[in-house]
């Protein structure tokens, strides 16, 4: 059975799609408050810098969340590779690295990335960042985020984020890309939490080593730990991803969906009768939401610093529980 459909048609016709919007099997609620651009509780955020969110409904019963992969699920490219040109202009990488990143982006978009390719990308990017100044990276991302990322956000993903917020669910972005890139994107989209790869830092610079790799089973472990902290009922939670490497993440929730899936994930989704969504409408948030007010550079830089505490806390909490169970 081929479950692949356009996301708009899926939302109109499939009973599961309405459940994904409000968790009841009924029609989706009204669109939520448009994305503010500031992560809820982000350091430095306020009415003067980003439009505040209206309070969201909190349904009775256990708390729930929607977990989103980032690349090819929310945005149409690899976030880890999208900033190669600004990094080149900032003197962090050479022209050869820009060309190599462009080729890797092409391969990623055409065929996705299996486990071996992800491992090679991890090794390449972690080695590439050795010696980079952390603050410089954060500032470059904050300066160029809107030009690079805003135009490639899938309209369908933005609508799902709004629907989940309107239903009272937290939205969590879970990405293998580095936190300095993912956290400001999370702020742009109004995500409640971000789980991302963290590079080791010494004396304000990256060492080329990885403190925490948000990949495969690590993603599933991280959302379980976050669920324990936040009180989410994972059986009532939702997850969206394009990659078969995220099967552990999708299996950890009661309502998984494959988005623009690679061949292996499509096969699994069809076999398990999971919804298969096609997102193919990148749109600028400013054009989609005329009242959208993007967070300032200072807010985005502060978010990259402040939300670092979240993933570090999850990793610490997970390590503590594993030691206690040993």
PDB file of N, CA and C in Angstrom, residues 76-111:
ATOM      1  N   UNK A  76      14.299  22.753   4.010  1.00  0.00           N
ATOM      2  CA  UNK A  76      14.504  22.002   2.771  1.00  0.00           C
ATOM      3  C   UNK A  76      15.963  21.662   2.490  1.00  0.00           C
ATOM      4  N   UNK A  77      16.868  21.965   3.407  1.00  0.00           N
ATOM      5  CA  UNK A  77      18.290  21.680   3.198  1.00  0.00           C
ATOM      6  C   UNK A  77      18.901  21.142   4.485  1.00  0.00           C
ATOM      7  N   UNK A  78      20.196  20.842   4.405  1.00  0.00           N
ATOM      8  CA  UNK A  78      20.944  20.450   5.595  1.00  0.00           C
ATOM      9  C   UNK A  78      21.373  21.712   6.334  1.00  0.00           C
ATOM     10  N   UNK A  79      20.922  21.882   7.567  1.00  0.00           N
ATOM     11  CA  UNK A  79      21.292  23.067   8.335  1.00  0.00           C
ATOM     12  C   UNK A  79      22.784  23.103   8.634  1.00  0.00           C
ATOM     13  N   UNK A  80      23.393  21.930   8.789  1.00  0.00           N
ATOM     14  CA  UNK A  80      24.821  21.877   9.102  1.00  0.00           C
ATOM     15  C   UNK A  80      25.672  22.406   7.966  1.00  0.00           C
ATOM     16  N   UNK A  81      25.164  22.306   6.737  1.00  0.00           N
ATOM     17  CA  UNK A  81      25.935  22.729   5.569  1.00  0.00           C
ATOM     18  C   UNK A  81      25.486  24.069   5.007  1.00  0.00           C
ATOM     19  N   UNK A  82      24.350  24.562   5.464  1.00  0.00           N
ATOM     20  CA  UNK A  82      23.768  25.769   4.881  1.00  0.00           C
ATOM     21  C   UNK A  82      24.619  27.015   5.121  1.00  0.00           C
ATOM     22  N   UNK A  83      25.425  26.998   6.182  1.00  0.00           N
ATOM     23  CA  UNK A  83      26.167  28.197   6.550  1.00  0.00           C
ATOM     24  C   UNK A  83      27.605  28.189   6.035  1.00  0.00           C
ATOM     25  N   UNK A  84      27.922  27.317   5.087  1.00  0.00           N
ATOM     26  CA  UNK A  84      29.312  27.218   4.617  1.00  0.00           C
ATOM     27  C   UNK A  84      29.803  28.527   4.005  1.00  0.00           C
ATOM     28  N   UNK A  85      28.957  29.200   3.220  1.00  0.00           N
ATOM     29  CA  UNK A  85      29.403  30.450   2.592  1.00  0.00           C
ATOM     30  C   UNK A  85      29.647  31.560   3.619  1.00  0.00           C
ATOM     31  N   UNK A  86      28.716  31.786   4.563  1.00  0.00           N
ATOM     32  CA  UNK A  86      29.015  32.792   5.584  1.00  0.00           C
ATOM     33  C   UNK A  86      30.260  32.455   6.404  1.00  0.00           C
ATOM     34  N   UNK A  87      30.479  31.169   6.671  1.00  0.00           N
ATOM     35  CA  UNK A  87      31.683  30.787   7.402  1.00  0.00           C
ATOM     36  C   UNK A  87      32.935  31.079   6.572  1.00  0.00           C
ATOM     37  N   UNK A  88      32.826  30.897   5.267  1.00  0.00           N
ATOM     38  CA  UNK A  88      33.936  31.238   4.373  1.00  0.00           C
ATOM     39  C   UNK A  88      34.193  32.741   4.394  1.00  0.00           C
ATOM     40  N   UNK A  89      33.118  33.522   4.298  1.00  0.00           N
ATOM     41  CA  UNK A  89      33.252  34.971   4.312  1.00  0.00           C
ATOM     42  C   UNK A  89      33.787  35.468   5.646  1.00  0.00           C
ATOM     43  N   UNK A  90      33.516  34.715   6.712  1.00  0.00           N
ATOM     44  CA  UNK A  90      34.039  35.078   8.022  1.00  0.00           C
ATOM     45  C   UNK A  90      35.447  34.572   8.278  1.00  0.00           C
ATOM     46  N   UNK A  91      36.025  33.887   7.289  1.00  0.00           N
ATOM     47  CA  UNK A  91      37.406  33.425   7.403  1.00  0.00           C
ATOM     48  C   UNK A  91      37.579  32.124   8.150  1.00  0.00           C
ATOM     49  N   UNK A  92      36.473  31.395   8.390  1.00  0.00           N
ATOM     50  CA  UNK A  92      36.580  30.152   9.152  1.00  0.00           C
ATOM     51  C   UNK A  92      36.951  28.959   8.280  1.00  0.00           C
ATOM     52  N   UNK A  93      36.542  28.966   7.023  1.00  0.00           N
ATOM     53  CA  UNK A  93      36.858  27.858   6.120  1.00  0.00           C
ATOM     54  C   UNK A  93      37.372  28.411   4.800  1.00  0.00           C
ATOM     55  N   UNK A  94      38.026  27.543   4.017  1.00  0.00           N
ATOM     56  CA  UNK A  94      38.557  27.972   2.724  1.00  0.00           C
ATOM     57  C   UNK A  94      37.588  27.610   1.604  1.00  0.00           C
ATOM     58  N   UNK A  95      37.938  28.021   0.381  1.00  0.00           N
ATOM     59  CA  UNK A  95      37.047  27.793  -0.753  1.00  0.00           C
ATOM     60  C   UNK A  95      36.843  26.306  -1.014  1.00  0.00           C
ATOM     61  N   UNK A  96      37.861  25.503  -0.791  1.00  0.00           N
ATOM     62  CA  UNK A  96      37.721  24.066  -1.005  1.00  0.00           C
ATOM     63  C   UNK A  96      36.656  23.480  -0.077  1.00  0.00           C
ATOM     64  N   UNK A  97      36.640  23.947   1.169  1.00  0.00           N
ATOM     65  CA  UNK A  97      35.637  23.456   2.111  1.00  0.00           C
ATOM     66  C   UNK A  97      34.238  23.890   1.693  1.00  0.00           C
ATOM     67  N   UNK A  98      34.119  25.092   1.113  1.00  0.00           N
ATOM     68  CA  UNK A  98      32.815  25.552   0.621  1.00  0.00           C
ATOM     69  C   UNK A  98      32.315  24.630  -0.482  1.00  0.00           C
ATOM     70  N   UNK A  99      33.193  24.296  -1.424  1.00  0.00           N
ATOM     71  CA  UNK A  99      32.812  23.426  -2.531  1.00  0.00           C
ATOM     72  C   UNK A  99      32.458  22.032  -2.027  1.00  0.00           C
ATOM     73  N   UNK A 100      33.231  21.543  -1.073  1.00  0.00           N
ATOM     74  CA  UNK A 100      32.949  20.211  -0.519  1.00  0.00           C
ATOM     75  C   UNK A 100      31.605  20.204   0.198  1.00  0.00           C
ATOM     76  N   UNK A 101      31.303  21.283   0.921  1.00  0.00           N
ATOM     77  CA  UNK A 101      30.017  21.381   1.615  1.00  0.00           C
ATOM     78  C   UNK A 101      28.866  21.446   0.617  1.00  0.00           C
ATOM     79  N   UNK A 102      29.076  22.188  -0.495  1.00  0.00           N
ATOM     80  CA  UNK A 102      28.033  22.285  -1.515  1.00  0.00           C
ATOM     81  C   UNK A 102      27.758  20.920  -2.129  1.00  0.00           C
ATOM     82  N   UNK A 103      28.822  20.150  -2.365  1.00  0.00           N
ATOM     83  CA  UNK A 103      28.632  18.806  -2.923  1.00  0.00           C
ATOM     84  C   UNK A 103      27.908  17.908  -1.923  1.00  0.00           C
ATOM     85  N   UNK A 104      28.305  17.990  -0.651  1.00  0.00           N
ATOM     86  CA  UNK A 104      27.638  17.187   0.382  1.00  0.00           C
ATOM     87  C   UNK A 104      26.168  17.560   0.491  1.00  0.00           C
ATOM     88  N   UNK A 105      25.858  18.860   0.361  1.00  0.00           N
ATOM     89  CA  UNK A 105      24.467  19.301   0.395  1.00  0.00           C
ATOM     90  C   UNK A 105      23.680  18.689  -0.760  1.00  0.00           C
ATOM     91  N   UNK A 106      24.293  18.650  -1.936  1.00  0.00           N
ATOM     92  CA  UNK A 106      23.634  18.065  -3.108  1.00  0.00           C
ATOM     93  C   UNK A 106      23.352  16.582  -2.880  1.00  0.00           C
ATOM     94  N   UNK A 107      24.341  15.850  -2.395  1.00  0.00           N
ATOM     95  CA  UNK A 107      24.165  14.421  -2.135  1.00  0.00           C
ATOM     96  C   UNK A 107      23.067  14.209  -1.095  1.00  0.00           C
ATOM     97  N   UNK A 108      23.068  15.042  -0.065  1.00  0.00           N
ATOM     98  CA  UNK A 108      22.072  14.922   0.999  1.00  0.00           C
ATOM     99  C   UNK A 108      20.670  15.143   0.455  1.00  0.00           C
ATOM    100  N   UNK A 109      20.510  16.145  -0.392  1.00  0.00           N
ATOM    101  CA  UNK A 109      19.184  16.475  -0.905  1.00  0.00           C
ATOM    102  C   UNK A 109      18.677  15.431  -1.890  1.00  0.00           C
ATOM    103  N   UNK A 110      19.576  14.893  -2.695  1.00  0.00           N
ATOM    104  CA  UNK A 110      19.162  13.942  -3.720  1.00  0.00           C
ATOM    105  C   UNK A 110      18.866  12.569  -3.130  1.00  0.00           C
ATOM    106  N   UNK A 111      19.761  12.091  -2.270  1.00  0.00           N
ATOM    107  CA  UNK A 111      19.607  10.714  -1.809  1.00  0.00           C
ATOM    108  C   UNK A 111      19.480  10.521  -0.327  1.00  0.00           C
TER     109      UNK A 111
END
